[in-house]
XYZ file of C-alpha atoms in Angstrom:
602
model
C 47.975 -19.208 -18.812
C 47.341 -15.856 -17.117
C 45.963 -16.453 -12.708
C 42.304 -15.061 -13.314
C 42.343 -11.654 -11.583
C 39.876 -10.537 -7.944
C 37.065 -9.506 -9.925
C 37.269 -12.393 -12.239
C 37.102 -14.824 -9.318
C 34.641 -12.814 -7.405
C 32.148 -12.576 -10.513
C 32.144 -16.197 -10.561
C 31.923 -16.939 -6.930
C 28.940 -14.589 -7.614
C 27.439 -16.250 -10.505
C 27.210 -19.638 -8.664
C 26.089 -18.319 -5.323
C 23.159 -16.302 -7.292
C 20.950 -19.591 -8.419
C 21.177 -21.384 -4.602
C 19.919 -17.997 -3.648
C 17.361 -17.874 -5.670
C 16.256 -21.761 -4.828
C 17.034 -21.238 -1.416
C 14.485 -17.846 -1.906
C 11.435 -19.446 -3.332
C 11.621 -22.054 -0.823
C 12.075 -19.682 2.510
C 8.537 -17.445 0.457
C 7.118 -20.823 -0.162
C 7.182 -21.954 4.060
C 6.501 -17.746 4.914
C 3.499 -18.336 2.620
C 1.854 -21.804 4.572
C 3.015 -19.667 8.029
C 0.698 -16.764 6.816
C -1.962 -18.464 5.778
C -2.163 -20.482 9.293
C -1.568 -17.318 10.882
C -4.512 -15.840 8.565
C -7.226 -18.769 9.652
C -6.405 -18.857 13.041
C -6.973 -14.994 13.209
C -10.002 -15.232 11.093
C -11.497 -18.389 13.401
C -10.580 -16.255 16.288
C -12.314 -13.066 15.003
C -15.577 -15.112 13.519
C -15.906 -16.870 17.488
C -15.453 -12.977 19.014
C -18.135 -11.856 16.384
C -20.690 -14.476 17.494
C -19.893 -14.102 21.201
C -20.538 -10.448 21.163
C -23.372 -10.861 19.137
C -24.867 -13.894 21.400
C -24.098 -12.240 24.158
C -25.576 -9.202 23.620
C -28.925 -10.453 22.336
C -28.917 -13.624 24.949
C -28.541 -11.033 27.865
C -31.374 -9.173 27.121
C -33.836 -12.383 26.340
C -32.567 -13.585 29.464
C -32.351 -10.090 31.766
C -36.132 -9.639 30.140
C -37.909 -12.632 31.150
C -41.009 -12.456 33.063
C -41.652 -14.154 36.398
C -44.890 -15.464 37.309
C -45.632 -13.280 39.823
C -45.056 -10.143 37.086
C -47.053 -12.384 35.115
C -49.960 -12.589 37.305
C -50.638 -9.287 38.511
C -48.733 -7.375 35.622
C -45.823 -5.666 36.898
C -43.317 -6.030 39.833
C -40.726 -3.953 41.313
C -37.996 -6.304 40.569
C -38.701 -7.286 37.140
C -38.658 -3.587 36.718
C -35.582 -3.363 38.082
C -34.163 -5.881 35.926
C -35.100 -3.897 32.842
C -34.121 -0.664 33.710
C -30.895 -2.017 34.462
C -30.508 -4.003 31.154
C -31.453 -0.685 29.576
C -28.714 1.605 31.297
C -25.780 -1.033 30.888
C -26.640 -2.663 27.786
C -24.310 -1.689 24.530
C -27.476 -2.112 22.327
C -30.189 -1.647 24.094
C -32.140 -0.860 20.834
C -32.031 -4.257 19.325
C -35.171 -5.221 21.514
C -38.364 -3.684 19.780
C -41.019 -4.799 22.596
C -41.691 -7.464 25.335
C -44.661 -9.283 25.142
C -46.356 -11.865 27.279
C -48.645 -14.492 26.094
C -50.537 -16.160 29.349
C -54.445 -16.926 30.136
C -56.803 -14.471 31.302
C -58.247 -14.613 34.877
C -60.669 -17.671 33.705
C -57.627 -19.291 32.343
C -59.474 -20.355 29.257
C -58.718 -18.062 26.467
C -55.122 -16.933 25.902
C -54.275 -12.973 25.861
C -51.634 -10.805 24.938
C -49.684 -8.234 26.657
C -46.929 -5.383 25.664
C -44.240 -3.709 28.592
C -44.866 -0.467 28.564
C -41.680 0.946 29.747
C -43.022 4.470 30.760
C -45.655 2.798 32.903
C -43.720 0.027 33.974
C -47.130 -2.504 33.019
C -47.679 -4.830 31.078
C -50.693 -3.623 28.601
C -53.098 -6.036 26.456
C -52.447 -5.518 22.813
C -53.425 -6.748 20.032
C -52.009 -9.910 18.300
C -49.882 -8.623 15.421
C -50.395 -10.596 12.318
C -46.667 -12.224 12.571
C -48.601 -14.071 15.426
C -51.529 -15.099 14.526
C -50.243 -18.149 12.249
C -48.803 -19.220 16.038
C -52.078 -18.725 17.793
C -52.671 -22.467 17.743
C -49.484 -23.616 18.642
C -50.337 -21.673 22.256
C -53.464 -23.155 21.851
C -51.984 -26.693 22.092
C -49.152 -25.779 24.468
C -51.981 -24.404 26.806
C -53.831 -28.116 26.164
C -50.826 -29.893 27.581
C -50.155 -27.643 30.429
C -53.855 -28.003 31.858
C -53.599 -31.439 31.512
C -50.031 -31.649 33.344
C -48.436 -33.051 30.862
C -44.718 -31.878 30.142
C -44.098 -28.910 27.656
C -43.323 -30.680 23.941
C -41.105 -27.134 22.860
C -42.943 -27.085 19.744
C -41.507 -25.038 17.018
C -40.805 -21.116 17.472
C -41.611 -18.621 14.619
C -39.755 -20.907 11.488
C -40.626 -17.903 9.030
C -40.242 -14.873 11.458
C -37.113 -14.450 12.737
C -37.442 -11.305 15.134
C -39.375 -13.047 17.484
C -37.249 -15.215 20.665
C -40.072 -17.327 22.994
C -39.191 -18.701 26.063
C -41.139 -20.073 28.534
C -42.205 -18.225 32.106
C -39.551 -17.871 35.249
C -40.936 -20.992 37.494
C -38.099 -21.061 39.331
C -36.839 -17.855 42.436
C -33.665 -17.350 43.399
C -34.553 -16.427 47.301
C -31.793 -13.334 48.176
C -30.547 -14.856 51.507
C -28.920 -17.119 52.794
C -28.840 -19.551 50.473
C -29.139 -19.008 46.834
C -30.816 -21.976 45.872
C -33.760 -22.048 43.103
C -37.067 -22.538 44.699
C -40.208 -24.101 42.482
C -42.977 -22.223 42.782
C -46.653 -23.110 41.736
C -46.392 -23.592 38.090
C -48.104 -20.392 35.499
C -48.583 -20.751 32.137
C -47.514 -18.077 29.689
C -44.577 -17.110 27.444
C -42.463 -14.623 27.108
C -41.840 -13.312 23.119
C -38.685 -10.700 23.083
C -38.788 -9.181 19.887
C -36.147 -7.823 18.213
C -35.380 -4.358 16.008
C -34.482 -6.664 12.704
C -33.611 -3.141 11.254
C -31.378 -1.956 14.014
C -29.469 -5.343 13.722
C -29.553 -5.103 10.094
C -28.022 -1.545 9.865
C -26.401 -0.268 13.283
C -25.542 -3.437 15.336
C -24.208 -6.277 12.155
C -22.035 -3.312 10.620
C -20.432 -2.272 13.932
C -19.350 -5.490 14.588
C -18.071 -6.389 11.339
C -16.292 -3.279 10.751
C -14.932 -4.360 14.932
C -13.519 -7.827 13.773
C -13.322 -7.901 9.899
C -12.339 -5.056 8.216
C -8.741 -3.420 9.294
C -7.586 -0.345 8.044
C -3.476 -1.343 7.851
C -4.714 -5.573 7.563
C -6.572 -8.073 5.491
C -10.621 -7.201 5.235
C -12.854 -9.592 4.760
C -16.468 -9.731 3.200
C -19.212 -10.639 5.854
C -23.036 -12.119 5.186
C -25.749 -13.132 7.679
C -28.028 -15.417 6.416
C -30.582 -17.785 7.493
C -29.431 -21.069 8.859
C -32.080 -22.833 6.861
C -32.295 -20.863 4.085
C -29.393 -19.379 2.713
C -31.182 -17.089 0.362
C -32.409 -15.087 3.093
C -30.132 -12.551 3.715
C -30.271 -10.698 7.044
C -27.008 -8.412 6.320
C -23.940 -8.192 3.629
C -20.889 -5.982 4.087
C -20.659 -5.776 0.660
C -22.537 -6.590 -2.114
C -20.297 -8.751 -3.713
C -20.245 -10.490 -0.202
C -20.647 -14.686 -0.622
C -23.586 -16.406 1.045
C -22.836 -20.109 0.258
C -20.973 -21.930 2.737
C -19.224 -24.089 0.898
C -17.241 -20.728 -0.165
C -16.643 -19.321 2.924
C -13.598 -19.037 4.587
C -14.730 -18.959 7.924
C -18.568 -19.819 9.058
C -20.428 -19.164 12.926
C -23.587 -20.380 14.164
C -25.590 -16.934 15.545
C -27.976 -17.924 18.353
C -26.687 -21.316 18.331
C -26.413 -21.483 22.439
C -30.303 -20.888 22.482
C -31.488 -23.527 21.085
C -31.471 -25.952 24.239
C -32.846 -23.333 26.025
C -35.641 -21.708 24.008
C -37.603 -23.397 21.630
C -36.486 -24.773 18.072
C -36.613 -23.184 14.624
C -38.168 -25.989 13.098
C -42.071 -27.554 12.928
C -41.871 -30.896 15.472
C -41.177 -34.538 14.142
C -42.358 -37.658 15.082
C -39.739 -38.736 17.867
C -38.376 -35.345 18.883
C -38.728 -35.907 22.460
C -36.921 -39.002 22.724
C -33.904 -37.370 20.756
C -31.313 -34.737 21.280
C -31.379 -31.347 19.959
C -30.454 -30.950 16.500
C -26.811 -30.253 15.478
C -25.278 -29.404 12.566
C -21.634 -30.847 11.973
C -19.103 -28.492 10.108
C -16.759 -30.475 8.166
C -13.946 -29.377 6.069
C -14.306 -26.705 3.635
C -12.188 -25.885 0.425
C -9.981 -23.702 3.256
C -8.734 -26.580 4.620
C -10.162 -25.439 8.148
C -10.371 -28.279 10.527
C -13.499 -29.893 11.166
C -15.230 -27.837 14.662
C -17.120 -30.884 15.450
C -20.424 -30.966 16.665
C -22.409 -27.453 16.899
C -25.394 -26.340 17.259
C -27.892 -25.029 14.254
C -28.441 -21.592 15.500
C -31.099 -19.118 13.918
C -28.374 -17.176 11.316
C -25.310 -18.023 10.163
C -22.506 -15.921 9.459
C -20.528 -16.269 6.284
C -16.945 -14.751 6.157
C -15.166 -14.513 2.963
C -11.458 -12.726 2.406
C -12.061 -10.177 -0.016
C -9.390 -11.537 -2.876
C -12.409 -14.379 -2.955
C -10.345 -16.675 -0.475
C -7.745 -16.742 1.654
C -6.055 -19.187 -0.844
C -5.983 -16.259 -2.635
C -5.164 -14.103 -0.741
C -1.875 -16.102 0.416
C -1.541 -16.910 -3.245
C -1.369 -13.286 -4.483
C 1.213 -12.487 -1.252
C 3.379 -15.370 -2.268
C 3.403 -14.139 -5.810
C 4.301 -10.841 -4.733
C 6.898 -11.790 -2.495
C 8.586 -14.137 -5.340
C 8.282 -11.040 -7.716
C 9.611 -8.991 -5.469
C 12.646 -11.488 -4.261
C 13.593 -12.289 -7.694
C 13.584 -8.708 -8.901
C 16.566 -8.082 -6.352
C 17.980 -11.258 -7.552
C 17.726 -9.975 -11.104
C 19.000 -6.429 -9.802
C 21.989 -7.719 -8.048
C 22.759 -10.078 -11.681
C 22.738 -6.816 -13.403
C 24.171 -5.059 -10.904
C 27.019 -7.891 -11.109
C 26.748 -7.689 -15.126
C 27.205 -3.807 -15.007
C 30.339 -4.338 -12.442
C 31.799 -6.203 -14.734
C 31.162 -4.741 -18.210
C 32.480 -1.249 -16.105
C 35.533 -3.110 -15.186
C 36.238 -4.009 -18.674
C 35.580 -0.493 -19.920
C 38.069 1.157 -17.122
C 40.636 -1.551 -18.000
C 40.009 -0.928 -21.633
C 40.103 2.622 -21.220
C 43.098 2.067 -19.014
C 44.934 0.177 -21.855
C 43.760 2.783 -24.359
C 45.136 5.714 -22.041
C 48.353 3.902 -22.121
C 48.541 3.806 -25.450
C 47.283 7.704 -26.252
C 50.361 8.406 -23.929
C 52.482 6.365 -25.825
C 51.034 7.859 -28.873
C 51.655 11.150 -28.043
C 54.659 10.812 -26.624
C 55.682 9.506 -30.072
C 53.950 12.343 -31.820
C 55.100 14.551 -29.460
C 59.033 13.543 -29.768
C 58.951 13.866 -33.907
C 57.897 17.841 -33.781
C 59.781 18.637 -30.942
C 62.971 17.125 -32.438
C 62.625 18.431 -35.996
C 62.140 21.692 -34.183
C 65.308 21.243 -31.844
C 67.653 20.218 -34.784
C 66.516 22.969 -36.765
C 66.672 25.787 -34.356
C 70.465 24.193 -33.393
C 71.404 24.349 -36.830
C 70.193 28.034 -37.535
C 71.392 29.096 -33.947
C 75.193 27.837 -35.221
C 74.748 29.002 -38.168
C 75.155 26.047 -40.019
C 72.286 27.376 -42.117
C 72.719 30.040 -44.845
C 71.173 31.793 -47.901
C 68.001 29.879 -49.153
C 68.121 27.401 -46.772
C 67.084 29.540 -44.217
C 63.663 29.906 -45.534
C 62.958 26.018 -46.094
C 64.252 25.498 -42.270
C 61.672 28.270 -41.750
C 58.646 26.835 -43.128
C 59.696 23.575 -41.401
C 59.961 25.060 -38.203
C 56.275 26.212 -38.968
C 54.853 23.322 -40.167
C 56.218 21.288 -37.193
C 54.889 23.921 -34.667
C 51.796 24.246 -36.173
C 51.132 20.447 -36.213
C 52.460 20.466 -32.254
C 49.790 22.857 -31.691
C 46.903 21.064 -33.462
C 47.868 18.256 -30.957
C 48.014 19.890 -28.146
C 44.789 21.811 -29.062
C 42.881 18.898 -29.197
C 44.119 17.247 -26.400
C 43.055 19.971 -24.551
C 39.618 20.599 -26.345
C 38.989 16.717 -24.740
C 39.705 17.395 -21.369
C 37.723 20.728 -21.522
C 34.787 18.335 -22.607
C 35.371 15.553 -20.449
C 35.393 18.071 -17.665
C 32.361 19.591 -18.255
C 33.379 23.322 -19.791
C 30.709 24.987 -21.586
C 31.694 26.070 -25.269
C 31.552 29.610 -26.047
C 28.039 31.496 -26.509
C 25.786 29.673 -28.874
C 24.822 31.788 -31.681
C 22.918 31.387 -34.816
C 25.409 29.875 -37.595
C 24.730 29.105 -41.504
C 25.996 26.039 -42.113
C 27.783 26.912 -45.068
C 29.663 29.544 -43.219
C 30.864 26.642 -40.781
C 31.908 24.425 -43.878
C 33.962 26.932 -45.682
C 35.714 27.832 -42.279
C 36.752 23.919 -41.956
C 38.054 23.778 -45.467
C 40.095 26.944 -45.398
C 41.075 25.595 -41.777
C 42.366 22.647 -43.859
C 43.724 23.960 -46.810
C 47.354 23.064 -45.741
C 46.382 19.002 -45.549
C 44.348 19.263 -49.210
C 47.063 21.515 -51.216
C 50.058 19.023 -49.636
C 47.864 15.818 -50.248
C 46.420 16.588 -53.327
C 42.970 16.282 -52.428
C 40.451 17.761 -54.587
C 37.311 19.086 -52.476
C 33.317 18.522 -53.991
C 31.003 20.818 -52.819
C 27.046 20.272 -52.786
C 25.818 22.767 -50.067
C 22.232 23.859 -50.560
C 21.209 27.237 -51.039
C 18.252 27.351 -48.682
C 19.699 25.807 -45.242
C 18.556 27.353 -42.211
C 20.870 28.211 -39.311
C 22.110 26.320 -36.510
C 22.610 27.333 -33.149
C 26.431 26.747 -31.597
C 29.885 27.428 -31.464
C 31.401 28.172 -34.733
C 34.524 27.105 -33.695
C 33.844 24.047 -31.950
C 31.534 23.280 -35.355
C 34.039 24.241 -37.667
C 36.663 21.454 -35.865
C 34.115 18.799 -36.064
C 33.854 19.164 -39.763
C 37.770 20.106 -40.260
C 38.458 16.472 -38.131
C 36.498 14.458 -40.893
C 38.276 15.836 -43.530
C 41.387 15.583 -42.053
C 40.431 11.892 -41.406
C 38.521 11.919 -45.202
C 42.186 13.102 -46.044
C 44.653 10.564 -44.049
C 42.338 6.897 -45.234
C 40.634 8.256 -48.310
C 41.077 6.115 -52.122
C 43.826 7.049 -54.598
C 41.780 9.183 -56.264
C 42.184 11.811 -53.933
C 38.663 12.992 -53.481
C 36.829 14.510 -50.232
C 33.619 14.993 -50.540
C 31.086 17.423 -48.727
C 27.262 17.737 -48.572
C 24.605 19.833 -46.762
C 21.009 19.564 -46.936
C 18.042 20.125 -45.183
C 15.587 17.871 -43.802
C 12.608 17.496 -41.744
C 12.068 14.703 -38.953
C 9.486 13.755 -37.203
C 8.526 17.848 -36.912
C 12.242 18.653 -36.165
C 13.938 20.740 -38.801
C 17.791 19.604 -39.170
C 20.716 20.245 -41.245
C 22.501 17.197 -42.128
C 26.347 17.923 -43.492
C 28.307 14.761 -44.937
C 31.513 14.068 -45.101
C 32.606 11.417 -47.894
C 35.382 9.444 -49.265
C 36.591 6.749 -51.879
C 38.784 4.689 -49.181
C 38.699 1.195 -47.958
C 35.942 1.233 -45.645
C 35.835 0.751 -41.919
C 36.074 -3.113 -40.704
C 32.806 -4.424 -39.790
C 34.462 -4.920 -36.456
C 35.356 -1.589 -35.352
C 32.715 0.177 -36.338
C 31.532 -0.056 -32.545
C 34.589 1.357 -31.248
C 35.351 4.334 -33.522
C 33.843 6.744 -31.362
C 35.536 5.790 -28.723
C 38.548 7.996 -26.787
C 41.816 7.248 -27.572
C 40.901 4.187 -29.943
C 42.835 3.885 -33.726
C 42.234 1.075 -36.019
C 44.323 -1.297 -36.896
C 44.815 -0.380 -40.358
C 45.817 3.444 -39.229
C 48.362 1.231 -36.508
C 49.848 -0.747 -39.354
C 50.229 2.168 -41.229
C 51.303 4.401 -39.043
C 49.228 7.196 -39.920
C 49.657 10.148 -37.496
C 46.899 10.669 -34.896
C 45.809 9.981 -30.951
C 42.527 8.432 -31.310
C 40.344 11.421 -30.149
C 39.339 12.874 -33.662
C 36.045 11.030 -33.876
C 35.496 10.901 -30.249
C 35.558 15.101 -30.232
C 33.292 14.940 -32.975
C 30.754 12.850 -31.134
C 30.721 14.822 -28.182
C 30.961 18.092 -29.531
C 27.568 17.417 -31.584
C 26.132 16.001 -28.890
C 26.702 18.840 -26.815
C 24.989 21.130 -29.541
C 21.375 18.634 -29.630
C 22.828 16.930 -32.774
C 23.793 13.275 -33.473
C 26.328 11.090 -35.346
C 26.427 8.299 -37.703
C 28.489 6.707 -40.337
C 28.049 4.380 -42.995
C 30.528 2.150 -44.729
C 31.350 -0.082 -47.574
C 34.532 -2.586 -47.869
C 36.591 -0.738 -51.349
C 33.779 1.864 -51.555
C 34.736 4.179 -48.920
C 32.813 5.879 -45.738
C 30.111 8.766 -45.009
C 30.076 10.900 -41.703
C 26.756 12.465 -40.844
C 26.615 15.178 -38.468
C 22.898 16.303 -37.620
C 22.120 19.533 -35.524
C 18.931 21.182 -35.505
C 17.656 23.964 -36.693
C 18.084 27.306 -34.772
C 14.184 28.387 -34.090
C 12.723 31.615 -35.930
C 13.050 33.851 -33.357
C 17.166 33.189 -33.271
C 17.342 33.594 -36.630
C 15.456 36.844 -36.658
C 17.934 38.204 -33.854
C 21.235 37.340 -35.614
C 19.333 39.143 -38.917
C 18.733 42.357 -36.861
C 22.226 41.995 -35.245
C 23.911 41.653 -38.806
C 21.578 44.874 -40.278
C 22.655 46.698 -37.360
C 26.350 46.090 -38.029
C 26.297 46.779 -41.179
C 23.671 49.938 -40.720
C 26.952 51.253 -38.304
C-alpha cells in the first residue's frame, strides 16, 4: 500500500473538520440570535419608556405650568400667572399642543357656574361660551359645586370619558411664599377648575410623528410600526405610523401607558362607582405578552396607550428572519469552502493526470521522434559512403522523404498545440466554402489513403454557405479525422465524408462528418478523447503511431472558430466526428464575392 500523499491527508482532515463547523455554526447563530433579540426588547422597552416620558412630560408641564390660582381666579388675571405662561410658551418644545385655557368657577353670587377663556393677547381671562363638548359635563360641576358649598371633600368624579382633549384639574389652593421658607401655605379655599385643552390635531399630525420617527424608526436600524389608541377603547385610534400599524395589545411588542402619571393627580377617565373613595386608583397590570417581555407590574391606566409593533409583524420575526439569514449565509461559505475543497481536489487530479499524460507524450515522442530520425541517419550514412548505388538510390530517396515528412507533421502539430495553448491568434479569418476546406484535407492526405488503401465517399452538398476561418487551421481539423478515420477504421477500408447544411435555433451551420467502419470507441473513454496527450488503450496495444493531441487540436481549433464537437459511436459499427461552425453572415460572403470578381476582373 502506497502512504496517502499532503493533499490526500489534508482533504480529509478537511472533510471531517467541515461538519463540527457547521454544528459548531448553527449553534454560535442560534445563541447570537437569543443575544439580539434581548438586545432588541431591551432597546425597544427603553425607546417605548423615552417615548412616553417625552410625551408626559411635555403635555404634564404645560397642565401643570397653566394652572390657575385663586387669586387669578378671582379677579381674572395676575402678573404671575402671566408670567408662568409666557414662560411655558417661550421654552416649551410644543407649545402648540394646548388649544385654550379655560376656567370653570362661580360668578360673584357664587350660585351659577360660568366659563372663562385666557386670552393671551390681553392677558384675561374672558367669559365664553360653553362649547358643546361641555355641556354633557355641566352637571357634573353642578354636583361638584353642591359638595364644595356644603364642605364636604371633592369626590374626583369622572373627567370627559368620551372627549379626550380636555385635562381638568382642580384650582391652586395652595402658595408657595418666595422667601425664606418655601413652604406651601393654605389659603381660603375657591371653587373652580381649570380645563387645559389640547390641539388633538397638532398631536395627531406634528407632535405623535416627531416622536415616533425620534425613537422608532432608524434609518441604518430596525423600524418599528407605532399606534395610539384609547386606553379603553382600542378602536379609537388617535395616531398610526403606518397603516398597516397593529392596535391590539396582545400583538404588540412593546406597550406604554400615555398620561398614566395623571391620573392620581387629575381626575379619572371613568364615570364613579359605588366605593371609589374608599379604594385606590385604578391600575392596570401588564402581564406577559406573546414577546416574552417580563411582566412591568403594577401601572397605571393612563388616557392612550401606545402600541409598538416591529415591522416584520414581531420581533420573533424579526430575530427569526436574521437567524435565517445568518444560517444561509454561514452555510453558503460552508458549502463554498466544500466546493472550493472539491475543486482543489478534482484540479489536483487533473494536474497530476495531466502530469502523467505529459510524461507519457514525452515518452511518446521521444519514441516517435527516435524511429524518423534514425531511418534518416542510417540512410543518409549509407548514401554518404556510398554504400548505395544505381536504383537504390531513389528508394533511399523516397524514404528519406517519407521519414522527414512524417518528422515534420509531428513537429507541426506539436507546435500548432502550444501556439493554441498559448493563446496565438490563427491567421485572418476569411470567408471559406466548405467544400474547398474538404478537398484541401483529402489532397493533404492523399499519401495515408493511396498507401492504406482507403477508398474516400463523398456527399458534400451543393448549396453550403461559407464559413468564416482559417483555411489552414480548418483544413488540419478535417485532415486529423481522416488520418484517425484512416489508422482505427474496419477492414473494409472506407472513410467516409459528409457536409450539409442546417439551421438551429436561428443559427445557420455547416455540419461536416467524418465516418468509419471500425470498432468503436469504449464506452469508457469517450470522456477522455478530447483530452491533450491522451491515446486509448486499443491504439497503446497496438501501437499505432500518434501523441495524443489529434482530437484535442481539433476541439480547440473549432472552438476557437464559434463551432463545436461531437462524436458518436457504436461497438463493431464504427464512429462519426461532427464538426459544426457557423455560417459566415451575408455581408462576408458578399465581400469575398467582390474580392474574387475583382481578381479575376484583373
Amino acid at each position: 500500500m502506497r502512504k496517502p500523499s499532503g493533499p490526500t491527508l489534508v482533504t480529509c482532515a478537511l472533510l471531517v473538520l467541515l461538519p463540527a463547523l457547521a454544528i459548531l455554526q448553527y449553534r454560535w447563530v442560534g445563541q447570537v440570535s437569543t443575544s439580539e433579540r434581548e438586545r432588541m426588547q431591551r432597546n425597544l422597552r427603553a425607546a417605548a419608556a423615552q417615548f412616553r416620558e417625552n410625551f408626559d412630560g411635555e403635555i404634564i408641564r404645560a397642565v401643570l405650568s397653566l394652572q390657575v390660582g385663586p387669586a387669578t381666579a378671582l379677579e381674572g388675571a395676575s402678573d404671575r400667572y402671566t408670567d408662568r405662561y409666557e414662560t411655558w410658551l417661550n421654552t416649551a418644545a410644543h407649545p402648540q399642543v394646548v388649544a385654550a385655557v379655560l376656567l370653570v368657577d362661580v360668578d360673584a353670587d357664587a350660585s351659577h357656574l360660568r366659563l372663562r377663556r385666557w386670552n393671551p393677547e390681553s392677558h384675561v381671562f374672558e367669559a365664553a361660551e360653553w362649547p358643546a363638548a361641555l355641556n354633557e359635563w355641566h352637571a357634573r360641576f353642578e354636583e361638584e359645586l353642591a359638595d364644595f358649598s356644603a364642605g364636604r371633600p371633592p369626590t374626583r368624579r369622572a373627567s370627559f370619558r368620551g372627549d379626550e382633549q380636555f385635562i381638568i384639574s382642580p384650582l391652586r389652593n395652595l402658595v408657595v411664599p418666595q422667601s425664606p421658607a418655601p413652604v406651601p401655605q393654605t389659603v381660603t379655599p375657591v371653587f373652580g377648575f381649570t380645563i387645559t385643552q389640547l390641539n388633538m390635531a397638532y398631536i395627531r399630525e406634528q407632535m405623535l410623528p416627531e416622536l415616533t420617527q425620534r425613537h422608532f424608526i432608524h434609518a441604518e436600524g430596525d423600524v418599528y410600526r407605532v399606534s395610539v389608541t384609547s386606553a379603553d377603547d382600542p378602536s379609537k385610534v388617535l395616531y398610526r405610523s403606518d397603516p398597516g400599524a397593529s392596535v391590539a395589545r396582545e400583538h404588540a411588542d412593546a406597550t406604554a401607558g400615555l398620561l398614566s402619571r395623571m391620573d392620581p393627580i387629575f381626575f379619572f377617565n371613568r364615570p364613579p362607582r359605588p366605593g371609589d373613595l374608599d379604594r385606590e386608583p385604578r391600575r392596570r397590570r401588564f402581564e406577559d405578552g406573546p414577546d416574552g417581555f417580563p411582566s412591568r407590574g403594577d401601572e397605571p391606566i393612563g388616557r392612550w396607550l401606545l402600541v409598538v409593533q416591529h415591522q416584520s409583524g414581531s420581533l420573533e420575526a424579526a430575530v427569526t428572519a436574521a437567524r435565517h439569514r445568518n444560517l444561509g449565509i454561514s452555510f453558503g461559505v460552508l458549502l463554498l469552502l466544500t466546493v472550493s475543497i472539491a475543486l482543489l481536489v478534482d484540479t489536483s487530479r487533473r494536474a497530476q493526470r495531466l502530469a502523467r499524460q505529459q510524461m507519457e507524450f514525452v515518452a511518446g515522442v521521444s519514441h516517435e521522434l527516435r524511429t524518423p530520425v534514425a531511418v534518416i541517419r542510417s540512410a543518409a550514412e549509407n548514401l554518404a559512403h556510398g554504400v548505395i548505388a544505381g536504383e537504390r538510390v531513389k528508394s533511399y530517396g523516397q524514404l528519406l522523404q517519407t521519414e522527414a515528412k512524417r518528422l515534420g507533421e509531428m513537429v507541426e502539430r506539436v507546435l500548432q498545440y502550444a501556439g493554441i495553448e498559448s493563446g496565438l491568434g490563427f491567421a485572418t479569418r476569411v470567408a471559406l466554402p466548405p467544400s474547398e476546406i474538404i478537398e484541401g484535407a483529402i489532397d493533404s492526405s492523399l499519401p495515408l489513403l493511396d498507401s492504406s488503401g482507403v477508398q474516400v465517399h463523398r456527399e458534400v452538398a451543393a448549396d453550403l454557405p461559407q464559413v468564416m476561418g482559417d483555411a489552414a487551421a480548418l483544413r488540419s481539423v478535417v485532415q486529423n479525422l481522416i488520418a484517425n478515420a484512416v489508422k482505427y477504421g474496419g477492414r473494409d477500408r472506407w472513410v467516409g465524408i459528409r457536409a450539409e447544411h442546417a439551421v438551429d435555433r436561428r443559427h445557420s451551420e455547416v455540419r461536416i462528418t467524418v465516418s468509419d467502419h471500425g470498432a468503436g470507441i469504449p464506452a469508457s473513454e469517450l470522456p477522455h478523447i478530447f483530452d491533450p496527450f491522451y491515446r486509448g488503450a486499443d491504439a497503446v496495444e497496438r501501437q499505432i503511431h500518434g501523441n495524443g493531441l489529434g482530437l484535442s487540436l481539433v476541439k480547440r481549433i473549432v472552438a476557437a472558430h464559434g463551432g463545436r464537437v461531437s462524436v458518436t459511436t457504436r461497438a463493431g459499427a464504427g464512429s462519426s466526428f461532427t464538426i459544426v461552425l457557423p455560417a459566415a453572415p451575408p455581408d462576408a460572403r458578399a465581400r469575398a464575392v467582390a474580392s474574387e470578381l475583382q481578381a479575376t476582373h484583373g
